[in-house]
Amino acid sequence: MIPEIKFGRDFGGLVNYLIDQRDHEVLDIRGVSSIDMAAQEMALVASMARRAKSVVMHCSLSAAIEDGQLAATDWRQIVDEIDSEFDLRNHQRVIVRHKDKDYDHVHIFWCTVNPDTGQTPPKQLFLAKGVKVAGLGDFALTPKQAASLAKDQTVRGSFNRHALYRLQNFCRRFERKLGLRRLRTPREMAADRMSRQSRGPSGSQTHRAERTGSPLLLERAPAIRSALDEPDWPRAQRRLAAIGIGLRPAFRSSKTNGDKVVGLILFDLTDPQNSIKASQLDGDGRRYGLVQIEKRRKSGTPTLGEWWPTAAATVPAPESATDIDETSIRDDFEAYRARCLHQRREASVRRKQLKEQYAKDRKAVAKALMEKRRQQAQSLAASARRAFYAYFSTHVRGPRMAKLDGELRNALRALRLPRVMQWHEFIAQRPMASQSVTDRNVASQTNASLRIDRPIAKSPRLAQSDQKGSSNVKPMDRVEPVPAEANDLEWLIALQRQRSGPGR
């Protein structure tokens, strides 16, 4: 079971994310009248705590495919225990199961503000940093556990302190309890790394390699480890540069101490965004985090924080061993992605202009319609105006506004661009290798449907608004005339009364 947790400040997209156009099942709601009203009711409670920064707690729990579909009672039991762990027992919550994946998973949203007190959960006790006690440390301490420890062994923290770490250990406990597929706890993973089972690439690193074609750095792990075992940082940097790897410190900023070196990042010199933490190299009985590397060095050797300010900011990349054809393909791919980025920026600017002009047009049309309604209602008796207003809103104002909305949707739809190809897709659509490199055009060869250099279409009405304030059409001229039958006020009132039924 894999958990994810996020905290937020508003409930704006809650219902849209949970149920709109998604195959779902509502497993439980608490403290709200319905799933449709959950966002508004949670926001109302959250408004009582004006200083609270994280009023939304969103947790997703995903079971393994081989575990099948868990019973609703099992999911509710799991969420009830999460309530207890984070002290959210009386808080509003919704539990929704999504059925759009091969694996069973649920989403839980909490309002972290208590509807009775108007406050977020109080601080909880945790083990202090560096304190290790058998059987403790994975969760918040209970009052009984805290009473058995000295005061300097505990520390108070917010209810969501180390939230993901606690959820991971929580899921391991439920895997054993329900007989689900077991994953390793963070402690078990650390133990495995020290017993020659090194950590593999993360999912995001694998996905990035597929998308960009950049090789995984962990494929060169033995050579990188050998370079980091050098007796000082200058030698380590030179050996890393020889295999196309650069290094840089990871900083943590604070108001009192400024920037502090807290880790080591390794990256590909030809693609600096392709990077890993040095601790991912742990294995073969050795650890390669920054602290562990410097512990193995002789005393007096400059640390990374001492050496880095005087070190060369960059190291020249080694000459590429790839042939000219592979290099040209890589250049074409980067040029293709740059064009994609440029056209997306242009489309974004155009969308913003359209929305701004649409808002002005809509306001002007609405104002003109209201004036027309006022003028026509002046000749009516006071008792007949309500029926006239209802008819005008339904048959005149509504269709006019719907037409404006449709024009904007069509204009925005015309600005949609094709999805950017990933590296493996780009390679698959390349022409035959025997063709000249100069004849290889990324967007116009074998897959014409993937072209991105088509002109951006404009709505006929909104095309005149390229520049801010360029529209010269007066608001009154844009109002469509009221249907002829609507000018007959007696007929209009009679029709509205007939539709309203008796008693109205």
Coordinates of C-alpha atoms in Angstrom, one line a residue:
M1 CA 0.0 0.0 0.0
I2 CA 1.5 3.3 -1.1
P3 CA 0.4 6.6 0.6
E4 CA 0.6 10.2 -0.6
I5 CA -0.2 13.2 1.5
K6 CA -0.6 16.9 0.7
F7 CA -1.7 20.0 2.6
G8 CA -3.5 23.0 1.1
R9 CA -5.2 26.3 2.0
D10 CA -8.5 26.1 0.1
F11 CA -11.1 23.5 -1.0
G12 CA -11.7 25.1 -4.4
G13 CA -11.2 22.0 -6.6
L14 CA -12.3 19.3 -4.1
V15 CA -15.6 18.2 -5.7
N16 CA -14.2 18.6 -9.2
Y17 CA -11.3 16.3 -8.4
L18 CA -13.3 13.7 -6.5
I19 CA -16.4 13.1 -8.5
D20 CA -16.7 15.2 -11.7
Q21 CA -16.4 12.9 -14.8
R22 CA -14.7 10.1 -12.7
D23 CA -15.9 6.6 -12.0
H24 CA -16.2 6.8 -8.2
E25 CA -17.8 5.5 -5.1
V26 CA -18.4 7.5 -2.0
L27 CA -17.4 5.3 0.9
D28 CA -18.0 7.7 3.8
I29 CA -18.8 11.3 4.6
R30 CA -18.6 12.9 8.1
G31 CA -19.6 16.4 9.2
V32 CA -20.9 17.4 5.8
S33 CA -24.4 17.1 4.4
S34 CA -23.3 15.7 1.0
I35 CA -20.3 15.2 -1.2
D36 CA -21.5 18.0 -3.5
M37 CA -21.6 20.5 -0.6
A38 CA -18.5 19.2 1.1
A39 CA -16.2 22.0 -0.3
Q40 CA -18.5 24.8 0.8
E41 CA -19.2 23.4 4.2
M42 CA -15.5 22.6 4.9
A43 CA -14.5 26.1 3.8
L44 CA -17.0 27.6 6.2
V45 CA -15.5 25.7 9.1
A46 CA -12.0 26.5 8.0
S47 CA -12.8 30.3 8.0
M48 CA -13.0 30.1 11.8
A49 CA -9.3 29.6 12.0
R50 CA -8.0 32.7 10.2
R51 CA -4.3 32.0 11.1
A52 CA -4.3 28.4 10.0
K53 CA -2.1 27.8 6.9
S54 CA -3.0 24.2 6.1
V55 CA -6.7 23.7 6.4
V56 CA -6.9 20.9 3.9
M57 CA -5.3 17.5 4.4
H58 CA -5.5 15.2 1.3
C59 CA -4.3 11.6 1.6
S60 CA -4.4 9.0 -1.1
L61 CA -3.9 5.3 -0.3
S62 CA -3.2 2.8 -3.2
A63 CA -3.3 -1.0 -2.8
A64 CA -1.2 -3.3 -4.9
I65 CA -2.9 -4.8 -8.0
E66 CA -2.5 -8.3 -6.6
D67 CA -4.4 -7.3 -3.5
G68 CA -7.6 -6.8 -5.6
Q69 CA -10.4 -4.6 -4.3
L70 CA -10.5 -4.0 -0.5
A71 CA -13.8 -4.0 1.3
A72 CA -15.3 -0.6 2.1
T73 CA -15.2 -1.6 5.8
D74 CA -11.4 -2.1 5.6
W75 CA -10.9 1.3 4.0
R76 CA -13.0 3.0 6.7
Q77 CA -11.1 1.1 9.4
I78 CA -7.8 2.3 8.0
V79 CA -9.0 5.9 7.7
D80 CA -10.4 5.8 11.3
E81 CA -6.9 4.9 12.6
I82 CA -5.3 7.7 10.6
D83 CA -7.8 9.9 12.3
S84 CA -6.5 8.8 15.7
E85 CA -2.9 9.1 14.6
F86 CA -3.3 12.7 13.5
D87 CA -5.9 13.7 16.1
L88 CA -8.6 14.3 13.5
R89 CA -11.3 12.2 15.1
N90 CA -14.1 14.8 15.1
H91 CA -13.1 16.7 11.9
Q92 CA -15.0 16.8 8.7
R93 CA -13.9 14.3 6.1
V94 CA -14.9 12.5 2.9
I95 CA -13.7 9.2 1.6
V96 CA -14.0 8.4 -2.1
R97 CA -12.9 5.3 -4.0
H98 CA -11.8 5.9 -7.6
K99 CA -12.2 3.2 -10.2
D100 CA -10.2 4.6 -13.1
K101 CA -7.0 2.6 -12.4
D102 CA -6.1 -1.1 -12.4
Y103 CA -5.4 -0.9 -8.7
D104 CA -7.8 -0.1 -5.8
H105 CA -7.2 3.3 -4.3
V106 CA -9.1 5.9 -2.2
H107 CA -8.8 9.6 -1.6
I108 CA -9.5 11.2 1.8
F109 CA -10.0 14.9 2.4
W110 CA -10.1 16.4 5.9
C111 CA -10.7 19.8 7.1
T112 CA -8.0 20.2 9.7
V113 CA -10.0 22.8 11.6
N114 CA -12.2 21.3 14.4
P115 CA -15.9 22.5 14.0
D116 CA -16.3 22.5 17.7
T117 CA -13.2 24.5 18.7
G118 CA -12.4 26.4 15.5
Q119 CA -8.7 25.3 15.9
T120 CA -6.4 22.9 14.2
P121 CA -5.2 19.8 16.3
P122 CA -2.9 20.6 19.2
K123 CA 0.8 19.8 19.1
Q124 CA 1.8 16.2 19.8
L125 CA 4.8 14.6 21.4
F126 CA 7.5 12.9 19.4
L127 CA 11.0 11.4 20.1
A128 CA 13.6 14.1 20.1
K129 CA 16.2 14.1 17.3
G130 CA 18.8 11.4 17.8
V131 CA 16.8 9.5 20.5
K132 CA 16.1 5.9 19.6
V133 CA 13.8 3.7 21.7
A134 CA 12.8 0.2 20.7
G135 CA 9.2 0.1 19.5
L136 CA 8.9 3.9 19.3
G137 CA 9.6 6.6 16.8
D138 CA 7.3 5.7 13.9
F139 CA 4.2 7.5 15.3
A140 CA 3.3 10.3 17.6
L141 CA 3.8 9.3 21.3
T142 CA 0.8 8.4 23.4
P143 CA 0.6 10.0 26.9
K144 CA 1.6 6.6 28.4
Q145 CA 4.7 6.3 26.2
A146 CA 5.7 9.9 26.8
A147 CA 5.4 9.4 30.6
S148 CA 8.0 6.6 30.4
L149 CA 10.6 8.9 28.8
A150 CA 12.7 11.7 30.2
K151 CA 11.7 15.2 29.2
D152 CA 14.8 15.8 27.1
Q153 CA 13.9 12.7 25.1
T154 CA 10.7 14.1 23.7
V155 CA 9.8 17.2 21.7
R156 CA 6.5 18.8 20.8
G157 CA 5.6 19.2 17.1
S158 CA 2.6 20.0 15.0
F159 CA 0.1 17.3 14.3
N160 CA 1.4 16.8 10.7
R161 CA 5.1 16.5 11.7
H162 CA 6.8 13.9 9.5
A163 CA 3.4 13.1 8.0
L164 CA 4.5 11.0 5.0
Y165 CA 7.0 9.0 7.1
R166 CA 4.3 8.2 9.7
L167 CA 1.9 7.2 6.9
Q168 CA 4.4 4.9 5.3
N169 CA 5.0 3.0 8.6
F170 CA 1.2 3.1 9.2
C171 CA 0.7 1.3 5.8
R172 CA 3.3 -1.3 6.6
R173 CA 1.4 -2.1 9.8
F174 CA -1.9 -2.5 8.0
E175 CA -0.3 -4.7 5.3
R176 CA 0.6 -7.2 8.0
K177 CA -2.8 -6.9 9.6
L178 CA -4.8 -7.4 6.4
G179 CA -2.5 -9.8 4.7
L180 CA -1.7 -7.4 1.8
R181 CA 1.5 -7.3 -0.3
R182 CA 4.2 -6.1 2.0
L183 CA 6.6 -3.2 1.1
R184 CA 9.7 -2.3 3.1
T185 CA 9.7 0.3 5.8
P186 CA 12.3 3.1 5.6
R187 CA 14.3 1.4 8.3
E188 CA 14.2 -1.9 6.4
M189 CA 15.3 -0.1 3.2
A190 CA 18.2 1.4 5.0
A191 CA 19.2 -2.0 6.3
D192 CA 18.9 -3.6 2.9
R193 CA 21.2 -0.9 1.4
M194 CA 23.8 -1.8 3.9
S195 CA 23.5 -5.5 3.0
R196 CA 24.5 -5.0 -0.6
Q197 CA 21.0 -4.3 -1.9
S198 CA 21.4 -0.8 -3.4
R199 CA 18.5 1.5 -4.1
G200 CA 17.3 1.6 -7.7
P201 CA 16.2 4.6 -9.7
S202 CA 13.0 6.4 -8.6
G203 CA 9.9 6.4 -10.7
S204 CA 10.3 10.0 -11.7
Q205 CA 13.9 9.4 -12.7
T206 CA 12.9 6.4 -14.9
H207 CA 10.1 8.4 -16.4
R208 CA 12.4 11.3 -17.2
A209 CA 14.9 9.0 -18.9
E210 CA 12.1 7.7 -21.1
R211 CA 10.9 11.2 -21.8
T212 CA 14.2 12.9 -22.6
G213 CA 16.5 10.0 -23.5
S214 CA 19.1 11.0 -20.9
P215 CA 20.8 7.8 -19.4
L216 CA 20.2 7.0 -15.8
L217 CA 23.1 8.0 -13.6
L218 CA 22.8 4.9 -11.5
E219 CA 23.9 2.9 -14.5
R220 CA 27.4 4.4 -13.8
A221 CA 27.1 3.8 -10.0
P222 CA 30.4 1.8 -9.6
A223 CA 32.5 4.5 -11.3
I224 CA 30.8 7.3 -9.3
R225 CA 31.4 5.5 -6.0
S226 CA 35.0 5.0 -6.9
A227 CA 35.4 8.7 -7.6
L228 CA 33.7 9.7 -4.4
D229 CA 36.1 7.5 -2.4
E230 CA 39.0 9.9 -3.4
P231 CA 40.7 11.5 -0.3
D232 CA 39.5 15.1 -1.1
W233 CA 36.9 17.0 -3.1
P234 CA 39.2 18.4 -5.9
R235 CA 40.3 14.9 -6.9
A236 CA 36.8 13.6 -6.6
Q237 CA 35.5 16.4 -8.9
R238 CA 38.2 15.7 -11.5
R239 CA 37.4 11.9 -11.6
L240 CA 33.7 12.6 -11.8
A241 CA 34.2 15.1 -14.7
A242 CA 36.2 12.4 -16.6
I243 CA 33.1 10.2 -16.7
G244 CA 30.8 13.2 -17.5
I245 CA 29.4 13.7 -13.9
G246 CA 29.4 17.0 -12.0
L247 CA 28.7 17.7 -8.3
R248 CA 27.2 20.5 -6.3
P249 CA 26.1 20.9 -2.7
A250 CA 22.5 20.9 -1.5
F251 CA 21.8 23.9 0.7
R252 CA 19.3 24.6 3.4
S253 CA 18.4 28.2 4.1
S254 CA 17.5 29.6 7.5
K255 CA 17.1 33.2 8.8
T256 CA 19.7 32.7 11.6
N257 CA 22.5 30.7 9.9
G258 CA 21.9 31.6 6.2
D259 CA 22.7 28.9 3.6
K260 CA 24.0 25.6 5.1
V261 CA 25.4 22.7 3.1
V262 CA 23.3 19.6 4.0
G263 CA 23.8 17.2 1.1
L264 CA 25.5 16.3 -2.2
I265 CA 23.9 16.3 -5.6
L266 CA 25.4 14.5 -8.6
F267 CA 24.4 15.5 -12.2
D268 CA 25.1 14.8 -15.8
L269 CA 27.3 17.5 -17.2
T270 CA 25.5 17.3 -20.6
D271 CA 22.1 17.5 -18.9
P272 CA 22.3 19.2 -15.5
Q273 CA 18.6 18.5 -14.8
N274 CA 19.4 14.8 -14.8
S275 CA 20.6 14.5 -11.2
I276 CA 20.5 12.2 -8.1
K277 CA 21.2 12.4 -4.4
A278 CA 24.6 10.9 -3.4
S279 CA 22.8 8.8 -0.8
Q280 CA 21.1 6.8 -3.7
L281 CA 24.5 5.2 -4.2
D282 CA 24.4 3.5 -0.8
G283 CA 25.3 -0.2 -1.1
D284 CA 28.0 -2.7 -0.9
G285 CA 28.3 -2.1 2.8
R286 CA 29.1 1.6 2.3
R287 CA 27.0 4.8 2.5
Y288 CA 27.6 7.8 0.2
G289 CA 25.6 10.6 1.8
L290 CA 27.7 13.7 2.4
V291 CA 28.2 13.1 6.1
Q292 CA 29.3 9.5 5.6
I293 CA 31.8 10.5 2.8
E294 CA 33.4 13.2 4.9
K295 CA 33.6 10.9 8.0
R296 CA 35.8 8.5 6.0
R297 CA 38.3 11.4 5.1
K298 CA 41.3 12.2 7.1
S299 CA 40.9 14.9 9.8
G300 CA 41.9 18.3 8.5
T301 CA 40.6 17.6 5.0
P302 CA 38.4 20.6 3.8
T303 CA 34.7 19.8 3.9
L304 CA 32.5 20.4 0.9
G305 CA 31.1 23.6 2.5
E306 CA 34.7 24.9 3.0
W307 CA 36.0 23.9 -0.4
W308 CA 33.0 24.8 -2.6
P309 CA 33.3 28.6 -2.5
T310 CA 36.8 28.4 -3.9
A311 CA 36.1 25.6 -6.4
A312 CA 35.4 26.1 -10.0
A313 CA 31.7 26.6 -10.5
T314 CA 31.7 24.4 -13.6
V315 CA 33.9 21.7 -15.1
P316 CA 34.1 21.4 -18.9
A317 CA 32.2 18.5 -20.1
P318 CA 34.3 15.7 -21.6
E319 CA 34.3 15.2 -25.4
S320 CA 31.3 13.2 -26.4
A321 CA 32.1 9.7 -27.6
T322 CA 28.9 9.5 -29.6
D323 CA 28.9 9.8 -33.4
I324 CA 27.7 12.8 -35.3
D325 CA 24.4 11.1 -36.3
E326 CA 23.4 10.5 -32.6
T327 CA 24.5 14.1 -31.7
S328 CA 22.4 15.6 -34.5
I329 CA 19.3 13.6 -33.4
R330 CA 19.8 14.9 -29.9
D331 CA 20.1 18.5 -31.2
D332 CA 17.0 18.1 -33.3
F333 CA 15.1 16.8 -30.3
E334 CA 16.1 19.7 -28.1
A335 CA 15.2 22.1 -31.0
Y336 CA 11.8 20.4 -31.2
R337 CA 11.2 20.8 -27.5
A338 CA 12.2 24.5 -27.6
R339 CA 9.7 25.1 -30.4
C340 CA 7.0 23.4 -28.4
L341 CA 7.8 25.6 -25.4
H342 CA 7.8 28.8 -27.5
Q343 CA 4.4 28.0 -29.0
R344 CA 2.9 27.1 -25.7
R345 CA 4.0 30.4 -24.3
E346 CA 2.4 32.2 -27.3
A347 CA -0.8 30.2 -26.8
S348 CA -0.8 31.1 -23.1
V349 CA -0.6 34.8 -23.9
R350 CA -3.3 34.5 -26.5
R351 CA -5.6 32.7 -24.0
K352 CA -5.1 35.4 -21.4
Q353 CA -6.0 38.1 -24.0
L354 CA -9.1 36.3 -25.0
K355 CA -10.3 35.8 -21.5
E356 CA -9.7 39.5 -20.6
Q357 CA -11.6 40.7 -23.7
Y358 CA -14.4 38.2 -23.1
A359 CA -14.9 39.5 -19.6
K360 CA -15.2 43.1 -20.9
D361 CA -17.6 42.0 -23.6
R362 CA -19.7 40.0 -21.2
K363 CA -20.0 42.9 -18.8
A364 CA -21.0 45.3 -21.6
V365 CA -23.6 42.9 -23.0
A366 CA -25.1 42.2 -19.5
K367 CA -25.3 45.9 -18.8
A368 CA -27.1 46.5 -22.1
L369 CA -29.6 43.7 -21.5
M370 CA -30.4 45.0 -18.1
E371 CA -31.1 48.4 -19.5
K372 CA -33.4 46.9 -22.1
R373 CA -35.2 44.9 -19.5
R374 CA -35.6 48.0 -17.3
Q375 CA -37.1 50.0 -20.2
Q376 CA -39.5 47.3 -21.1
A377 CA -40.6 46.7 -17.5
Q378 CA -41.4 50.4 -17.0
S379 CA -44.7 50.1 -18.9
L380 CA -45.8 47.1 -16.8
A381 CA -47.8 47.0 -13.7
A382 CA -45.8 46.2 -10.6
S383 CA -47.7 42.8 -10.2
A384 CA -46.7 41.8 -13.7
R385 CA -42.9 42.6 -13.5
R386 CA -41.8 39.4 -11.7
A387 CA -43.2 37.2 -14.4
F388 CA -41.6 39.4 -17.1
Y389 CA -38.2 39.3 -15.3
A390 CA -38.3 35.5 -15.2
Y391 CA -39.2 35.2 -18.9
F392 CA -36.5 37.7 -19.9
S393 CA -33.8 35.9 -17.9
T394 CA -34.8 32.5 -19.5
H395 CA -35.5 33.5 -23.1
V396 CA -33.4 36.6 -23.7
R397 CA -30.5 37.0 -21.4
G398 CA -29.7 33.3 -20.9
P399 CA -29.3 32.4 -24.6
R400 CA -27.3 35.6 -25.3
M401 CA -24.8 34.8 -22.5
A402 CA -24.7 31.1 -23.5
K403 CA -23.7 32.2 -27.0
L404 CA -20.9 34.4 -25.7
D405 CA -19.7 31.5 -23.5
G406 CA -19.7 29.2 -26.5
E407 CA -17.6 31.6 -28.6
L408 CA -15.0 31.7 -25.9
R409 CA -14.9 27.9 -25.6
N410 CA -14.5 27.6 -29.4
A411 CA -11.7 30.2 -29.4
L412 CA -9.9 28.5 -26.5
R413 CA -10.3 25.1 -28.2
A414 CA -8.6 26.4 -31.3
L415 CA -5.6 27.2 -29.2
R416 CA -5.0 23.6 -28.2
L417 CA -1.6 22.2 -29.2
P418 CA -0.5 18.6 -29.7
R419 CA 1.1 16.8 -26.8
V420 CA 4.9 17.1 -26.8
M421 CA 6.6 13.9 -27.9
Q422 CA 8.8 12.0 -25.5
W423 CA 12.3 10.8 -26.5
H424 CA 11.2 7.3 -27.5
E425 CA 8.3 8.6 -29.5
F426 CA 10.5 11.1 -31.2
I427 CA 13.0 8.4 -32.2
A428 CA 10.1 6.2 -33.4
Q429 CA 8.9 8.8 -35.9
R430 CA 12.3 9.7 -37.2
P431 CA 13.0 9.1 -40.9
M432 CA 15.4 6.3 -42.0
A433 CA 18.9 6.7 -40.7
S434 CA 20.2 6.7 -44.3
Q435 CA 18.7 10.1 -44.9
S436 CA 20.8 13.2 -44.6
V437 CA 20.8 14.8 -41.1
T438 CA 20.0 18.2 -42.6
D439 CA 16.8 16.8 -44.2
R440 CA 15.4 15.6 -40.9
N441 CA 12.7 18.0 -39.8
V442 CA 11.3 17.2 -36.4
A443 CA 7.7 18.3 -36.9
S444 CA 7.2 17.8 -40.6
Q445 CA 8.5 14.4 -41.7
T446 CA 6.7 11.1 -40.9
N447 CA 4.0 12.3 -38.5
A448 CA 2.2 15.3 -39.9
S449 CA -0.4 15.1 -37.2
L450 CA 2.3 16.0 -34.6
R451 CA 3.1 19.4 -36.2
I452 CA 3.2 22.3 -33.8
D453 CA 3.9 25.2 -36.1
R454 CA 0.3 25.6 -37.3
P455 CA -1.1 29.2 -36.9
I456 CA -3.1 29.9 -33.9
A457 CA -6.8 30.1 -34.9
K458 CA -8.9 33.0 -33.7
S459 CA -12.6 33.3 -33.1
P460 CA -14.3 35.5 -35.7
R461 CA -15.7 37.8 -33.1
L462 CA -12.7 37.8 -30.8
A463 CA -10.1 38.1 -33.5
Q464 CA -10.4 41.9 -33.4
S465 CA -9.2 42.0 -29.8
D466 CA -5.5 41.2 -30.4
Q467 CA -4.5 44.4 -28.7
K468 CA -5.9 45.5 -25.4
G469 CA -8.9 47.8 -25.9
S470 CA -8.8 47.4 -29.7
S471 CA -12.5 46.6 -30.0
N472 CA -14.5 49.6 -31.3
V473 CA -18.0 48.0 -31.2
K474 CA -20.4 49.7 -28.9
P475 CA -21.9 47.5 -26.2
M476 CA -25.5 48.3 -27.3
D477 CA -24.7 47.2 -30.9
R478 CA -23.8 43.7 -29.7
V479 CA -27.2 43.0 -28.1
E480 CA -29.3 40.8 -30.3
P481 CA -32.9 42.1 -30.7
V482 CA -35.5 40.6 -28.5
P483 CA -37.8 38.2 -30.4
A484 CA -40.8 40.0 -32.0
E485 CA -43.3 38.1 -29.9
A486 CA -41.5 39.2 -26.7
N487 CA -42.4 42.8 -27.5
D488 CA -46.1 42.0 -27.0
L489 CA -46.1 42.4 -23.2
E490 CA -49.7 41.1 -22.7
W491 CA -48.9 37.9 -24.6
L492 CA -45.6 37.6 -22.7
I493 CA -47.2 37.9 -19.3
A494 CA -50.0 35.5 -20.2
L495 CA -47.5 32.9 -21.4
Q496 CA -45.4 33.2 -18.3
R497 CA -48.5 32.8 -16.0
Q498 CA -49.6 29.7 -17.9
R499 CA -46.1 28.1 -17.5
S500 CA -46.0 29.0 -13.8
G501 CA -49.2 27.1 -13.0
P502 CA -51.9 27.9 -10.5
G503 CA -51.1 29.8 -7.3
R504 CA -48.3 31.8 -8.7

